[in-house]
Amino acid sequence: MTRRVLRRLLALMTTGIVLASTACSAHPAAGGTALTLWHGYTEQEADALVKLAERWNGEHPDQKVELVFDGGNDTALQKTLASFVSGDPPTVAYEFGSSITPLSARPQTADLTELVKENPDFAWDDFFPAVRDAATVNGHIYGLPALVDNLALVYNKKLFAEAGLDAPTAQWTWDDFRSAAKRLTDREGTRYGWAYVNDGSEDTVWRYLALLWQAGGDLLTPDNTKAAFDSPAGLQAAKLLRDMAVTDKSVYLDQGDQQYLNLFNSGRLGMMWTGPWDLSGINDDVNYGVQILPGKLNHSTIAGPDNFMLFDKSAQQRAWPFLQWLLSPEIHLEYATQTGHLPLRKSEQTLPGYPAYQQKYPAARLFVDNLSDNVGKARPNIAQYPEISKVLGTAVQGVLLGQTDPADALAEASTATDRILAGG
């Protein structure tokens, strides 16, 4: 997710298509026509996906699936577009949610709307709204949900106690948050209250969007024709960032190298806004807690869903049974329990295996509740969004560095966004 998306992104990246290795593949046996599924997973996620594919292939010798490791999810879009040029696209590929708009405009991409409607047992409405929104462009379904996450407040309990601070609550305001960050920060610059990814990428933008929504603002007008963030709400959000980073100096500005997690593990960072992808990277000796994001008018968070997309239209009917099985409540909960991913469907919480999932990942409960309680808005699935994200990311970066006045930064970004939306 860019990044919203540097999170959970895997370190192994290549410049070309890398066919699956023994550790990351599920090669079909002889017989039957294999469907190819490109993915960028390694380690436990790849292991879990391989085991499921092997099970499917053993039980469905005429509907086999071949997993192909594409070198890393971070470059999936570029490699998919390259496959269109070569004329050899995958049947299915794992794609970031931000990729659905450019891919939906390509003739190779399958529109899955009718397929979903023709299969009511797929229970489209059972998926959390955030993942349905991320899979839909202009009312058409181009993706099947593959992953969902969201932001919450993760804090170091030991540092809070040492600073004489009570733990964050679900009623925390921005003022509470700012005050705690100041008290957690030392004057020598060796410990910070909070961290913010400030490389100007989508990782910079999506945290700002959560603040914007918490103040009652919007990114664009309802018809997606004009910028709406140059508003009192947008200015409040930008000023909070400026006040904390520039005035209080309580924010570690991560330049996209993901050092904030190392700081958290070493006791040099009190709080971070992150998602379930980072929980497995927290050291066992760090006593941490998870709480919903502090709020202004509300406690809005932002979700980052990804999708499985189909690019061989002639294989839609053949691919559907596997994807329907893979994304069924029972199978996905099994996968989530092995990987720590969040449930995609509301019904997964009612299954007999869900208590075991909660016991294994106790912090996941809040992220799951967030999907229903605090994910109310989504980034727009419009072709211009990547350009708008770059403009807004640069504006937020300038504010955090103290190089640009918040009002000026938003005004300039708003003008640029209107020009982008107008096709300029």
Coordinates of C-alpha atoms in Angstrom, one line a residue:
M1 CA 0.0 0.0 0.0
T2 CA 3.5 3.3 -1.5
R3 CA 2.7 2.9 1.8
R4 CA 0.0 2.6 3.7
V5 CA 1.8 -0.2 2.3
L6 CA 5.3 -0.4 3.4
R7 CA 3.8 -2.2 6.3
R8 CA 3.5 -5.9 6.1
L9 CA 5.6 -5.5 2.9
L10 CA 8.2 -8.1 2.6
A11 CA 11.9 -7.5 2.3
L12 CA 12.5 -9.8 -0.7
M13 CA 12.1 -7.8 -3.9
T14 CA 13.4 -8.5 -7.4
T15 CA 13.2 -6.7 -10.7
G16 CA 11.7 -9.6 -12.6
I17 CA 9.2 -12.3 -12.2
V18 CA 10.5 -15.0 -9.9
L19 CA 8.9 -18.4 -10.2
A20 CA 7.9 -20.1 -7.0
S21 CA 10.7 -21.8 -5.1
T22 CA 10.2 -24.9 -3.1
A23 CA 9.4 -22.9 0.0
C24 CA 6.8 -20.7 -1.6
S25 CA 5.0 -22.8 -4.1
A26 CA 2.3 -25.4 -4.5
H27 CA 3.0 -27.0 -7.8
P28 CA 0.2 -29.1 -9.3
A29 CA 0.7 -32.7 -10.0
A30 CA 0.3 -34.0 -13.5
G31 CA -3.2 -33.9 -15.0
G32 CA -5.7 -31.0 -15.1
T33 CA -5.1 -27.4 -16.2
A34 CA -3.5 -25.3 -13.6
L35 CA -4.6 -21.8 -12.7
T36 CA -1.8 -19.5 -11.7
L37 CA -2.0 -17.3 -8.6
W38 CA 0.7 -14.7 -8.2
H39 CA 1.6 -13.5 -4.7
G40 CA 4.4 -11.8 -2.9
Y41 CA 4.3 -13.5 0.5
T42 CA 7.2 -15.1 2.3
E43 CA 7.6 -16.9 5.7
Q44 CA 4.4 -17.8 7.6
E45 CA 2.0 -16.3 5.1
A46 CA 3.5 -18.1 2.2
D47 CA 3.6 -21.4 4.2
A48 CA 0.0 -21.1 5.1
L49 CA -1.0 -20.3 1.5
V50 CA 1.0 -23.2 0.2
K51 CA -0.6 -25.6 2.6
L52 CA -4.1 -24.5 1.6
A53 CA -3.3 -24.7 -2.1
E54 CA -1.8 -28.2 -1.7
R55 CA -5.0 -29.3 0.2
W56 CA -7.1 -27.9 -2.6
N57 CA -5.1 -29.6 -5.3
G58 CA -5.2 -32.9 -3.6
E59 CA -9.0 -32.7 -3.3
H60 CA -9.6 -31.2 -6.7
P61 CA -7.3 -32.9 -9.3
D62 CA -9.2 -31.2 -12.2
Q63 CA -9.1 -27.7 -10.7
K64 CA -5.5 -27.3 -9.7
V65 CA -3.9 -24.1 -8.6
E66 CA -0.2 -23.2 -9.1
L67 CA 1.2 -20.5 -6.7
V68 CA 3.8 -18.3 -8.3
F69 CA 6.0 -16.1 -6.1
D70 CA 6.2 -12.8 -8.0
G71 CA 9.1 -11.3 -6.0
G72 CA 7.1 -9.2 -3.5
N73 CA 3.8 -7.6 -3.1
D74 CA 5.3 -4.1 -3.3
T75 CA 5.9 -4.5 -7.0
A76 CA 2.9 -6.5 -7.9
L77 CA 1.2 -3.8 -10.0
Q78 CA 4.3 -3.2 -12.1
K79 CA 4.8 -6.9 -12.8
T80 CA 1.1 -7.3 -13.6
L81 CA 1.2 -4.5 -16.1
A82 CA 4.3 -6.0 -17.6
S83 CA 2.5 -9.3 -18.0
F84 CA -0.1 -7.6 -20.1
V85 CA 2.5 -6.4 -22.5
S86 CA 4.1 -9.9 -22.7
G87 CA 0.6 -11.4 -23.3
D88 CA 1.1 -13.9 -20.4
P89 CA -0.8 -12.6 -17.4
P90 CA -1.6 -14.6 -14.3
T91 CA -5.0 -16.1 -13.8
V92 CA -5.2 -14.4 -10.4
A93 CA -2.9 -12.0 -8.6
Y94 CA -2.7 -10.5 -5.1
E95 CA -2.8 -6.7 -5.6
F96 CA -2.7 -3.7 -3.2
G97 CA -6.0 -1.9 -2.8
S98 CA -4.5 1.2 -4.3
S99 CA -3.9 -0.7 -7.6
I100 CA -7.5 -1.6 -8.3
T101 CA -8.3 1.7 -10.1
P102 CA -5.6 1.6 -12.7
L103 CA -6.1 -2.1 -13.2
S104 CA -9.9 -1.9 -13.5
A105 CA -9.4 0.3 -16.6
R106 CA -7.4 -2.4 -18.4
P107 CA -9.1 -4.8 -20.8
Q108 CA -7.4 -7.8 -19.3
T109 CA -9.0 -7.3 -15.9
A110 CA -12.2 -9.2 -15.2
D111 CA -15.3 -7.5 -13.9
L112 CA -16.5 -9.9 -11.2
T113 CA -19.8 -8.2 -10.4
E114 CA -22.1 -10.7 -12.1
L115 CA -20.1 -13.6 -10.8
V116 CA -20.6 -12.4 -7.3
K117 CA -24.3 -11.7 -7.8
E118 CA -24.8 -15.1 -9.4
N119 CA -23.4 -16.8 -6.3
P120 CA -25.4 -15.7 -3.3
D121 CA -23.7 -18.4 -1.2
F122 CA -20.5 -16.3 -1.5
A123 CA -22.3 -13.9 0.8
W124 CA -20.8 -10.6 -0.4
D125 CA -22.5 -8.6 2.4
D126 CA -20.7 -10.8 5.0
F127 CA -17.4 -9.1 4.2
F128 CA -16.7 -6.0 6.2
P129 CA -17.8 -2.8 4.4
A130 CA -14.2 -1.6 4.2
V131 CA -13.1 -4.5 2.1
R132 CA -16.2 -4.3 -0.1
D133 CA -15.5 -0.7 -0.8
A134 CA -11.9 -1.4 -1.7
A135 CA -12.9 -4.0 -4.2
T136 CA -15.4 -1.8 -6.0
V137 CA -14.9 0.9 -8.7
N138 CA -17.9 2.9 -9.9
G139 CA -20.3 0.2 -8.6
H140 CA -18.5 -2.7 -10.3
I141 CA -16.6 -5.4 -8.3
Y142 CA -13.1 -5.9 -9.7
G143 CA -11.5 -7.6 -6.7
L144 CA -12.2 -10.2 -4.2
P145 CA -11.0 -9.3 -0.6
A146 CA -7.6 -10.7 0.2
L147 CA -6.6 -8.8 3.3
V148 CA -7.8 -6.0 5.6
D149 CA -6.1 -4.0 8.4
N150 CA -6.5 -0.6 10.1
L151 CA -4.6 1.8 12.3
A152 CA -4.8 1.8 16.1
L153 CA -2.6 3.2 18.9
V154 CA 0.1 0.9 20.2
Y155 CA 1.8 2.1 23.4
N156 CA 4.6 1.0 25.7
K157 CA 3.2 0.3 29.1
K158 CA 6.5 0.6 30.9
L159 CA 7.3 4.0 29.5
F160 CA 3.8 5.2 30.4
A161 CA 4.3 4.0 34.0
E162 CA 7.7 5.6 34.2
A163 CA 6.2 8.9 33.0
G164 CA 3.4 8.7 35.6
L165 CA 0.8 8.4 32.8
D166 CA -2.4 6.5 32.9
A167 CA -2.9 4.1 30.0
P168 CA -4.7 5.5 26.9
T169 CA -8.5 5.1 27.0
A170 CA -11.2 4.8 24.3
Q171 CA -12.2 8.4 25.3
W172 CA -8.8 9.9 24.6
T173 CA -8.8 13.3 22.8
W174 CA -6.1 14.9 20.7
D175 CA -5.2 17.0 23.7
D176 CA -4.7 13.9 25.8
F177 CA -2.6 12.3 23.1
R178 CA -0.4 15.4 22.6
S179 CA 0.1 15.9 26.3
A180 CA 1.2 12.2 26.7
A181 CA 3.6 12.5 23.8
K182 CA 5.3 15.5 25.3
R183 CA 5.7 13.8 28.7
L184 CA 7.1 10.7 27.0
T185 CA 9.7 12.7 25.1
D186 CA 13.1 13.5 26.7
R187 CA 14.9 16.7 25.9
E188 CA 18.0 14.9 24.7
G189 CA 16.2 13.5 21.7
T190 CA 16.8 9.9 22.6
R191 CA 13.2 9.1 23.3
Y192 CA 10.1 10.2 21.5
G193 CA 6.4 10.2 22.4
W194 CA 5.2 9.3 18.9
A195 CA 6.4 8.4 15.4
Y196 CA 5.2 9.4 12.0
V197 CA 6.3 8.1 8.6
N198 CA 7.3 11.2 6.8
D199 CA 8.7 10.2 3.4
G200 CA 5.8 11.8 1.5
S201 CA 4.4 8.5 0.4
E202 CA 0.9 7.0 1.0
D203 CA 2.2 6.0 4.4
T204 CA 2.4 9.7 5.2
V205 CA -1.0 10.4 3.7
W206 CA -3.2 7.7 5.3
R207 CA -2.3 8.7 8.8
Y208 CA -3.3 12.3 8.0
L209 CA -6.6 11.1 6.5
A210 CA -7.5 9.5 9.8
L211 CA -6.8 12.8 11.5
L212 CA -8.9 14.6 8.9
W213 CA -11.8 12.3 9.4
Q214 CA -11.6 12.5 13.2
A215 CA -12.0 16.3 12.8
G216 CA -15.1 15.8 10.6
G217 CA -13.4 16.6 7.3
D218 CA -13.2 14.9 3.9
L219 CA -10.5 14.4 1.3
L220 CA -12.8 15.3 -1.7
T221 CA -16.3 16.6 -2.3
P222 CA -19.0 13.9 -2.6
D223 CA -18.8 13.8 -6.4
N224 CA -15.0 13.5 -6.3
T225 CA -14.6 16.6 -8.5
K226 CA -12.9 19.0 -6.0
A227 CA -10.6 18.9 -3.0
A228 CA -12.3 19.2 0.3
F229 CA -9.3 18.9 2.7
D230 CA -8.5 22.7 2.7
S231 CA -11.1 23.2 5.4
P232 CA -11.2 23.9 9.2
A233 CA -11.0 20.2 9.8
G234 CA -8.0 19.8 7.5
L235 CA -6.3 22.7 9.1
Q236 CA -6.9 21.4 12.6
A237 CA -5.3 18.1 11.6
A238 CA -2.3 19.8 10.0
K239 CA -1.8 22.1 12.9
L240 CA -1.7 19.1 15.3
L241 CA 1.0 17.6 13.3
R242 CA 3.0 20.9 13.2
D243 CA 2.5 21.5 16.9
M244 CA 3.7 18.0 17.9
A245 CA 6.6 17.7 15.5
V246 CA 7.9 21.3 15.3
T247 CA 6.8 22.9 18.6
D248 CA 6.8 20.0 21.0
K249 CA 9.5 18.0 19.1
S250 CA 7.7 14.9 20.5
V251 CA 7.6 13.1 17.1
Y252 CA 10.2 10.8 15.5
L253 CA 10.0 11.5 11.8
D254 CA 10.6 8.2 10.1
Q255 CA 11.9 8.7 6.5
G256 CA 10.3 5.5 5.2
D257 CA 13.0 3.1 6.5
Q258 CA 10.6 1.8 9.2
Q259 CA 12.9 2.5 12.1
Y260 CA 10.0 3.4 14.4
L261 CA 9.5 -0.3 15.2
N262 CA 13.2 -0.6 16.3
L263 CA 12.8 2.4 18.5
F264 CA 9.7 1.0 20.0
N265 CA 11.4 -2.3 20.7
S266 CA 14.4 -0.5 22.3
G267 CA 12.2 1.6 24.7
R268 CA 12.9 4.8 22.8
L269 CA 9.3 5.3 21.5
G270 CA 6.2 5.6 23.6
M271 CA 3.5 5.4 21.0
M272 CA 3.0 4.5 17.4
W273 CA 0.0 4.5 15.1
T274 CA 0.2 1.1 13.3
G275 CA -1.7 -2.0 12.5
P276 CA -1.6 -5.8 13.1
W277 CA 1.2 -6.2 10.7
D278 CA 3.7 -4.8 13.2
L279 CA 2.5 -6.8 16.2
S280 CA 4.6 -9.8 15.3
G281 CA 7.7 -7.6 15.1
I282 CA 7.4 -6.3 18.7
N283 CA 9.9 -8.1 21.0
D284 CA 8.6 -10.5 23.6
D285 CA 10.1 -8.4 26.4
V286 CA 8.1 -5.3 25.5
N287 CA 4.9 -4.9 27.5
Y288 CA 2.6 -3.1 25.2
G289 CA -1.1 -2.2 24.9
V290 CA -3.5 -1.4 22.0
Q291 CA -6.2 1.2 22.0
I292 CA -8.4 2.9 19.4
L293 CA -7.0 6.1 18.0
P294 CA -7.5 9.3 19.9
G295 CA -10.2 11.6 18.5
K296 CA -11.3 15.1 17.8
L297 CA -15.0 14.7 17.0
N298 CA -14.8 10.9 16.6
H299 CA -12.3 8.1 16.7
S300 CA -12.1 7.3 12.9
T301 CA -9.4 5.1 11.7
I302 CA -8.5 4.0 8.2
A303 CA -8.4 0.6 6.7
G304 CA -6.0 -0.7 4.0
P305 CA -7.7 -3.6 2.2
D306 CA -6.0 -5.6 -0.6
N307 CA -7.6 -7.8 -3.3
F308 CA -7.3 -10.9 -5.4
M309 CA -7.9 -9.8 -9.0
L310 CA -8.5 -12.0 -12.1
F311 CA -6.8 -11.2 -15.4
D312 CA -7.7 -14.3 -17.5
K313 CA -11.3 -13.6 -18.4
S314 CA -11.7 -17.1 -20.0
A315 CA -10.7 -18.7 -16.7
Q316 CA -13.2 -16.9 -14.5
Q317 CA -15.5 -19.8 -14.0
R318 CA -12.6 -22.2 -13.4
A319 CA -10.9 -19.9 -10.9
W320 CA -14.1 -19.1 -9.0
P321 CA -14.4 -22.4 -7.0
F322 CA -10.9 -22.1 -5.6
L323 CA -11.3 -18.4 -4.6
Q324 CA -14.8 -19.0 -3.2
W325 CA -13.3 -21.8 -1.0
L326 CA -10.2 -19.8 -0.1
L327 CA -12.3 -16.9 1.1
S328 CA -15.0 -18.9 2.8
P329 CA -15.4 -18.1 6.5
E330 CA -13.9 -21.4 7.8
I331 CA -10.9 -21.5 5.5
H332 CA -10.0 -17.8 5.9
L333 CA -10.2 -18.1 9.7
E334 CA -7.9 -21.0 9.5
Y335 CA -5.5 -18.9 7.4
A336 CA -5.9 -15.9 9.8
T337 CA -5.1 -18.1 12.8
Q338 CA -1.8 -19.2 11.2
T339 CA -0.8 -15.7 10.0
G340 CA -2.3 -13.2 12.4
H341 CA -4.3 -11.5 9.6
L342 CA -7.6 -10.0 10.5
P343 CA -10.9 -11.7 9.6
L344 CA -12.4 -10.5 6.3
R345 CA -15.9 -11.5 7.2
K346 CA -18.2 -10.7 10.1
S347 CA -19.3 -14.3 10.3
E348 CA -15.7 -15.5 11.1
Q349 CA -16.3 -14.1 14.6
T350 CA -19.1 -16.6 15.1
L351 CA -17.1 -19.8 14.2
P352 CA -16.0 -22.3 16.8
G353 CA -12.3 -21.6 16.0
Y354 CA -12.6 -17.9 16.6
P355 CA -11.8 -18.1 20.4
A356 CA -8.6 -19.8 19.6
Y357 CA -7.7 -17.0 17.1
Q358 CA -8.4 -14.4 19.8
Q359 CA -6.3 -16.3 22.4
K360 CA -3.4 -16.5 20.0
Y361 CA -3.7 -12.8 19.0
P362 CA -5.3 -11.0 21.9
A363 CA -4.5 -7.6 20.5
A364 CA -6.3 -8.4 17.3
R365 CA -9.7 -8.0 19.0
L366 CA -9.4 -4.2 19.0
F367 CA -8.5 -4.1 15.3
V368 CA -11.4 -6.4 14.4
D369 CA -13.8 -4.2 16.4
N370 CA -12.4 -1.2 14.7
L371 CA -13.6 -2.5 11.3
S372 CA -17.2 -2.3 12.5
D373 CA -16.9 0.7 14.9
N374 CA -14.4 3.2 13.5
V375 CA -13.9 2.5 9.8
G376 CA -16.6 4.7 8.3
K377 CA -14.8 6.2 5.3
A378 CA -12.5 5.0 2.6
R379 CA -10.1 6.5 0.2
P380 CA -11.7 7.1 -3.2
N381 CA -11.2 4.5 -5.9
I382 CA -10.6 7.0 -8.6
A383 CA -7.8 7.0 -11.3
Q384 CA -6.4 10.3 -10.0
Y385 CA -5.9 9.2 -6.4
P386 CA -2.2 8.2 -6.7
E387 CA -1.4 11.8 -8.0
I388 CA -3.5 13.4 -5.3
S389 CA -1.7 11.2 -2.7
K390 CA 1.7 12.5 -3.9
V391 CA 0.5 16.1 -3.7
L392 CA -0.9 15.7 -0.2
G393 CA 2.0 13.6 1.0
T394 CA 4.4 16.4 0.0
A395 CA 2.2 19.0 1.8
V396 CA 2.1 16.9 5.0
Q397 CA 5.8 16.3 4.9
G398 CA 6.5 20.0 4.6
V399 CA 4.3 20.7 7.6
L400 CA 6.0 18.1 9.8
L401 CA 9.4 19.4 8.9
G402 CA 8.4 22.9 9.7
Q403 CA 9.1 24.0 6.2
T404 CA 5.6 25.0 5.2
D405 CA 2.8 26.8 7.1
P406 CA -0.2 24.4 7.5
A407 CA -2.6 26.8 5.9
D408 CA -0.3 27.5 2.9
A409 CA 0.5 23.8 2.5
L410 CA -3.2 22.8 2.3
A411 CA -4.1 25.7 0.0
E412 CA -1.4 24.7 -2.4
A413 CA -2.2 21.0 -2.3
S414 CA -5.9 21.8 -2.8
T415 CA -5.2 23.9 -5.9
A416 CA -3.0 21.1 -7.3
T417 CA -5.7 18.5 -6.5
D418 CA -8.4 20.5 -8.3
R419 CA -6.1 20.7 -11.3
I420 CA -5.5 16.9 -11.2
L421 CA -9.2 16.2 -11.0
A422 CA -10.0 18.6 -13.8
G423 CA -7.4 16.7 -16.0
G424 CA -4.8 19.5 -15.9

